[in-house]
Amino acid sequence: MISRTDESRESAANFPSVISEDFLKASIETDWSGHSARFGWHCGPIDIMNAPFNDDPCVSKVNAMVCMILGPSRRACGTCIEVDAGAEQLRQHMEQTHNTHLTALSLANTAEAEEATGQRSLIQFVITGRWRTMMFEKEPGVGPANGPLQKLCDFFESKARNDDVFACIWGRQFHRREEPVSVLGKRSRNADAPLPDLPSSKEADRPAP
Ligand SMILES: [Zn+2]
Ligand SMILES: [Zn+2]
């Protein structure tokens, strides 16, 4: 169980530097949902073109702090909200930018059950690679500085370096990175060099007729 770290009414998920094995296991074993009926949206794509997004509660205070409303391109928005600004700021962005109609967040403190539900949702979002591979209109990078996504990615990449079993199951990369760019860069710099003369494996594996 992750202990509550603050009583701020507008705090986003505030992950401690260590997630216990028990909480991690419980998170992974729960069916993933980025949205809980009880607390609202935590993370993951929001498809407002095909499903109304006006639930109450709409946005949980325990959320990714990156707008993931899908646009006409079917990519998510990617606008990051500073963690200190609070989840209500994200809700206002969603309402003003995406023409949604969302109830303002309550002023009540985040309950322990909401913390746990949101944290489980965020853990799964990151550990399964959903965050790393999601397509955005505006590249959010690591998300807002010191936000829940950055902390989770740091935590899991550090864990993967020290835990081969974990790395075998979940991989070693959780942060978003622009991998294809560097590959293309290398290729284009060496565009004049002859490509190694490798047989096509498809051809080689095909049995002779
Ligand atoms: Zn947005
Ligand atoms: Zn409205």
Coordinates of C-alpha atoms and ligand atoms in Angstrom, one line a residue:
M1 CA 0.0 0.0 0.0
I2 CA 1.3 3.4 -0.9
S3 CA 0.9 5.8 2.0
R4 CA -0.8 9.1 1.4
T5 CA 1.7 11.8 1.1
D6 CA -0.3 15.0 1.3
E7 CA -3.7 16.3 2.1
S8 CA -3.9 18.8 -0.7
R9 CA -7.4 19.0 -2.3
E10 CA -6.0 19.4 -5.8
S11 CA -2.9 17.2 -5.7
A12 CA -2.2 14.8 -8.5
A13 CA -1.0 11.3 -7.7
N14 CA 2.1 11.8 -5.6
F15 CA 4.2 8.7 -5.8
P16 CA 6.8 7.9 -3.1
S17 CA 10.2 6.8 -4.3
V18 CA 9.4 3.2 -3.5
I19 CA 6.4 1.2 -4.5
S20 CA 6.0 -1.9 -2.3
E21 CA 6.0 -5.3 -4.0
D22 CA 2.5 -6.0 -2.6
F23 CA 1.0 -2.8 -4.0
L24 CA 2.7 -3.4 -7.4
K25 CA 1.4 -7.0 -7.5
A26 CA -2.1 -5.8 -6.6
S27 CA -1.9 -3.1 -9.3
I28 CA -0.9 -5.5 -12.0
E29 CA -3.6 -8.0 -11.1
T30 CA -6.4 -5.5 -11.3
D31 CA -8.0 -5.2 -14.7
W32 CA -6.8 -1.9 -16.1
S33 CA -9.2 1.0 -16.4
G34 CA -8.1 4.5 -16.9
H35 CA -11.4 5.7 -15.6
S36 CA -13.2 4.6 -12.5
A37 CA -16.9 5.3 -12.1
R38 CA -16.4 6.3 -8.5
F39 CA -13.5 8.7 -8.9
G40 CA -13.4 9.8 -12.6
W41 CA -10.5 9.8 -15.1
H42 CA -7.0 8.8 -14.0
C43 CA -5.1 8.3 -17.3
G44 CA -5.4 6.9 -20.8
P45 CA -7.2 8.0 -24.0
I46 CA -10.5 9.9 -23.7
D47 CA -12.5 9.5 -26.8
I48 CA -15.0 12.4 -26.6
M49 CA -16.0 12.0 -30.2
N50 CA -17.5 8.5 -29.6
A51 CA -18.5 8.7 -25.9
P52 CA -19.6 11.7 -23.9
F53 CA -17.2 12.8 -21.2
N54 CA -19.4 14.6 -18.7
D55 CA -19.4 12.2 -15.8
D56 CA -19.5 13.4 -12.3
P57 CA -16.8 13.0 -11.0
C58 CA -15.1 13.6 -14.4
V59 CA -11.4 14.0 -13.5
S60 CA -9.9 12.3 -10.5
K61 CA -7.5 14.3 -8.5
V62 CA -5.2 11.3 -8.9
N63 CA -4.4 11.6 -12.6
A64 CA -1.6 11.7 -15.1
M65 CA -1.7 15.6 -15.4
V66 CA -1.4 15.2 -19.2
C67 CA -4.5 15.9 -21.3
M68 CA -5.3 12.6 -23.2
I69 CA -8.4 13.7 -25.0
L70 CA -8.3 12.3 -28.5
G71 CA -8.5 14.9 -31.3
P72 CA -9.7 14.4 -34.9
S73 CA -6.3 12.9 -35.7
R74 CA -7.0 10.2 -33.1
R75 CA -3.9 11.4 -31.3
A76 CA -4.2 12.6 -27.7
C77 CA -3.8 16.3 -26.9
G78 CA -0.6 16.1 -24.9
T79 CA -1.0 19.3 -22.9
C80 CA 0.9 19.0 -19.6
I81 CA -0.4 20.7 -16.5
E82 CA 2.2 21.5 -13.7
V83 CA 1.6 19.3 -10.7
D84 CA 1.4 22.3 -8.4
A85 CA -1.4 23.8 -10.5
G86 CA -3.6 21.0 -9.5
A87 CA -6.1 18.7 -11.2
E88 CA -8.8 21.4 -11.4
Q89 CA -6.5 23.2 -13.9
L90 CA -6.5 20.2 -16.1
R91 CA -10.2 20.0 -15.9
Q92 CA -10.5 23.6 -17.0
H93 CA -8.1 23.0 -19.9
M94 CA -10.3 20.1 -21.0
E95 CA -13.4 22.2 -20.8
Q96 CA -12.0 25.3 -22.5
T97 CA -9.9 23.6 -25.2
H98 CA -12.0 20.6 -26.0
N99 CA -15.4 22.0 -25.5
T100 CA -16.4 19.5 -22.9
H101 CA -18.7 20.3 -20.0
L102 CA -17.2 19.0 -16.8
T103 CA -18.2 19.5 -13.3
A104 CA -15.6 21.3 -11.2
L105 CA -13.6 19.1 -8.9
S106 CA -14.8 19.0 -5.3
L107 CA -12.8 20.7 -2.6
A108 CA -12.8 17.6 -0.4
N109 CA -9.5 16.0 0.4
T110 CA -8.5 13.0 -1.8
A111 CA -9.7 9.9 0.0
E112 CA -7.4 7.0 0.5
A113 CA -9.5 4.8 -1.8
E114 CA -9.1 7.3 -4.6
E115 CA -5.4 7.5 -4.1
A116 CA -5.1 3.7 -4.3
T117 CA -7.4 3.4 -7.3
G118 CA -5.6 6.2 -9.2
Q119 CA -2.2 4.9 -8.4
R120 CA -3.0 1.4 -9.6
S121 CA -4.4 2.8 -12.8
L122 CA -1.3 4.9 -13.4
I123 CA 1.1 2.0 -12.5
Q124 CA -0.6 -0.2 -15.1
F125 CA -0.6 2.6 -17.7
V126 CA 3.1 2.9 -17.4
I127 CA 4.2 -0.7 -16.8
T128 CA 2.3 -2.0 -19.8
G129 CA 3.9 0.5 -22.1
R130 CA 0.7 2.3 -22.8
W131 CA 2.2 5.7 -21.9
R132 CA 5.5 5.0 -23.8
T133 CA 3.7 4.1 -27.0
M134 CA 0.7 6.5 -27.0
M135 CA 0.4 8.9 -29.9
F136 CA 0.1 12.6 -29.0
E137 CA -0.5 15.8 -31.0
K138 CA 1.9 17.6 -28.7
E139 CA 4.7 15.4 -27.5
P140 CA 4.5 15.5 -23.7
G141 CA 8.0 14.1 -23.1
V142 CA 8.1 12.9 -19.5
G143 CA 4.9 14.8 -18.6
P144 CA 4.9 17.6 -16.1
A145 CA 8.1 17.9 -14.1
N146 CA 8.1 15.7 -11.0
G147 CA 4.7 14.4 -12.0
P148 CA 3.3 10.9 -11.4
L149 CA 4.4 9.6 -14.9
Q150 CA 7.9 10.8 -14.6
K151 CA 8.3 9.4 -11.1
L152 CA 6.8 6.0 -12.1
C153 CA 9.0 5.7 -15.2
D154 CA 12.1 6.6 -13.2
F155 CA 11.1 4.0 -10.6
F156 CA 10.4 1.2 -13.1
E157 CA 13.6 1.9 -15.1
S158 CA 15.6 1.8 -12.0
K159 CA 13.9 -1.4 -10.8
A160 CA 14.5 -3.0 -14.2
R161 CA 18.3 -2.2 -13.9
N162 CA 18.4 -4.1 -10.6
D163 CA 15.8 -6.8 -11.1
D164 CA 16.3 -9.1 -14.1
V165 CA 13.1 -11.0 -13.6
F166 CA 11.1 -7.7 -13.6
A167 CA 13.0 -6.6 -16.7
C168 CA 12.3 -9.9 -18.5
I169 CA 8.6 -9.5 -17.9
W170 CA 8.1 -5.7 -18.4
G171 CA 11.1 -4.5 -20.3
R172 CA 13.6 -1.8 -19.4
Q173 CA 12.1 1.3 -21.0
F174 CA 9.1 3.1 -19.6
H175 CA 9.8 6.7 -20.5
R176 CA 8.8 8.0 -23.9
R177 CA 11.8 8.3 -26.1
E178 CA 12.3 9.3 -29.8
E179 CA 14.0 6.1 -30.8
P180 CA 13.2 6.1 -34.5
V181 CA 14.8 9.5 -35.0
S182 CA 18.3 8.4 -34.0
V183 CA 18.1 5.3 -36.1
L184 CA 17.1 7.4 -39.2
G185 CA 19.8 9.9 -38.4
K186 CA 22.5 7.2 -38.3
R187 CA 21.2 5.7 -41.5
S188 CA 21.1 9.0 -43.4
R189 CA 24.5 10.1 -42.3
N190 CA 25.9 6.8 -43.7
A191 CA 23.6 6.9 -46.8
D192 CA 26.6 6.8 -49.1
A193 CA 28.2 3.8 -47.5
P194 CA 27.3 0.4 -49.0
L195 CA 24.7 -1.6 -47.0
P196 CA 26.1 -4.9 -45.7
D197 CA 25.3 -7.7 -48.1
L198 CA 23.0 -9.8 -46.0
P199 CA 20.7 -12.4 -47.5
S200 CA 17.1 -11.7 -47.0
S201 CA 16.0 -14.0 -44.2
K202 CA 12.6 -14.4 -45.9
E203 CA 14.2 -15.6 -49.1
A204 CA 16.7 -17.8 -47.2
D205 CA 14.1 -19.4 -45.1
R206 CA 11.8 -20.2 -48.0
P207 CA 12.1 -23.8 -49.0
A208 CA 13.1 -24.4 -52.7
P209 CA 10.2 -25.2 -54.8
Ligands
ZN1 ZN -6.1 18.9 -24.1
ZN2 ZN -19.0 23.6 -19.3

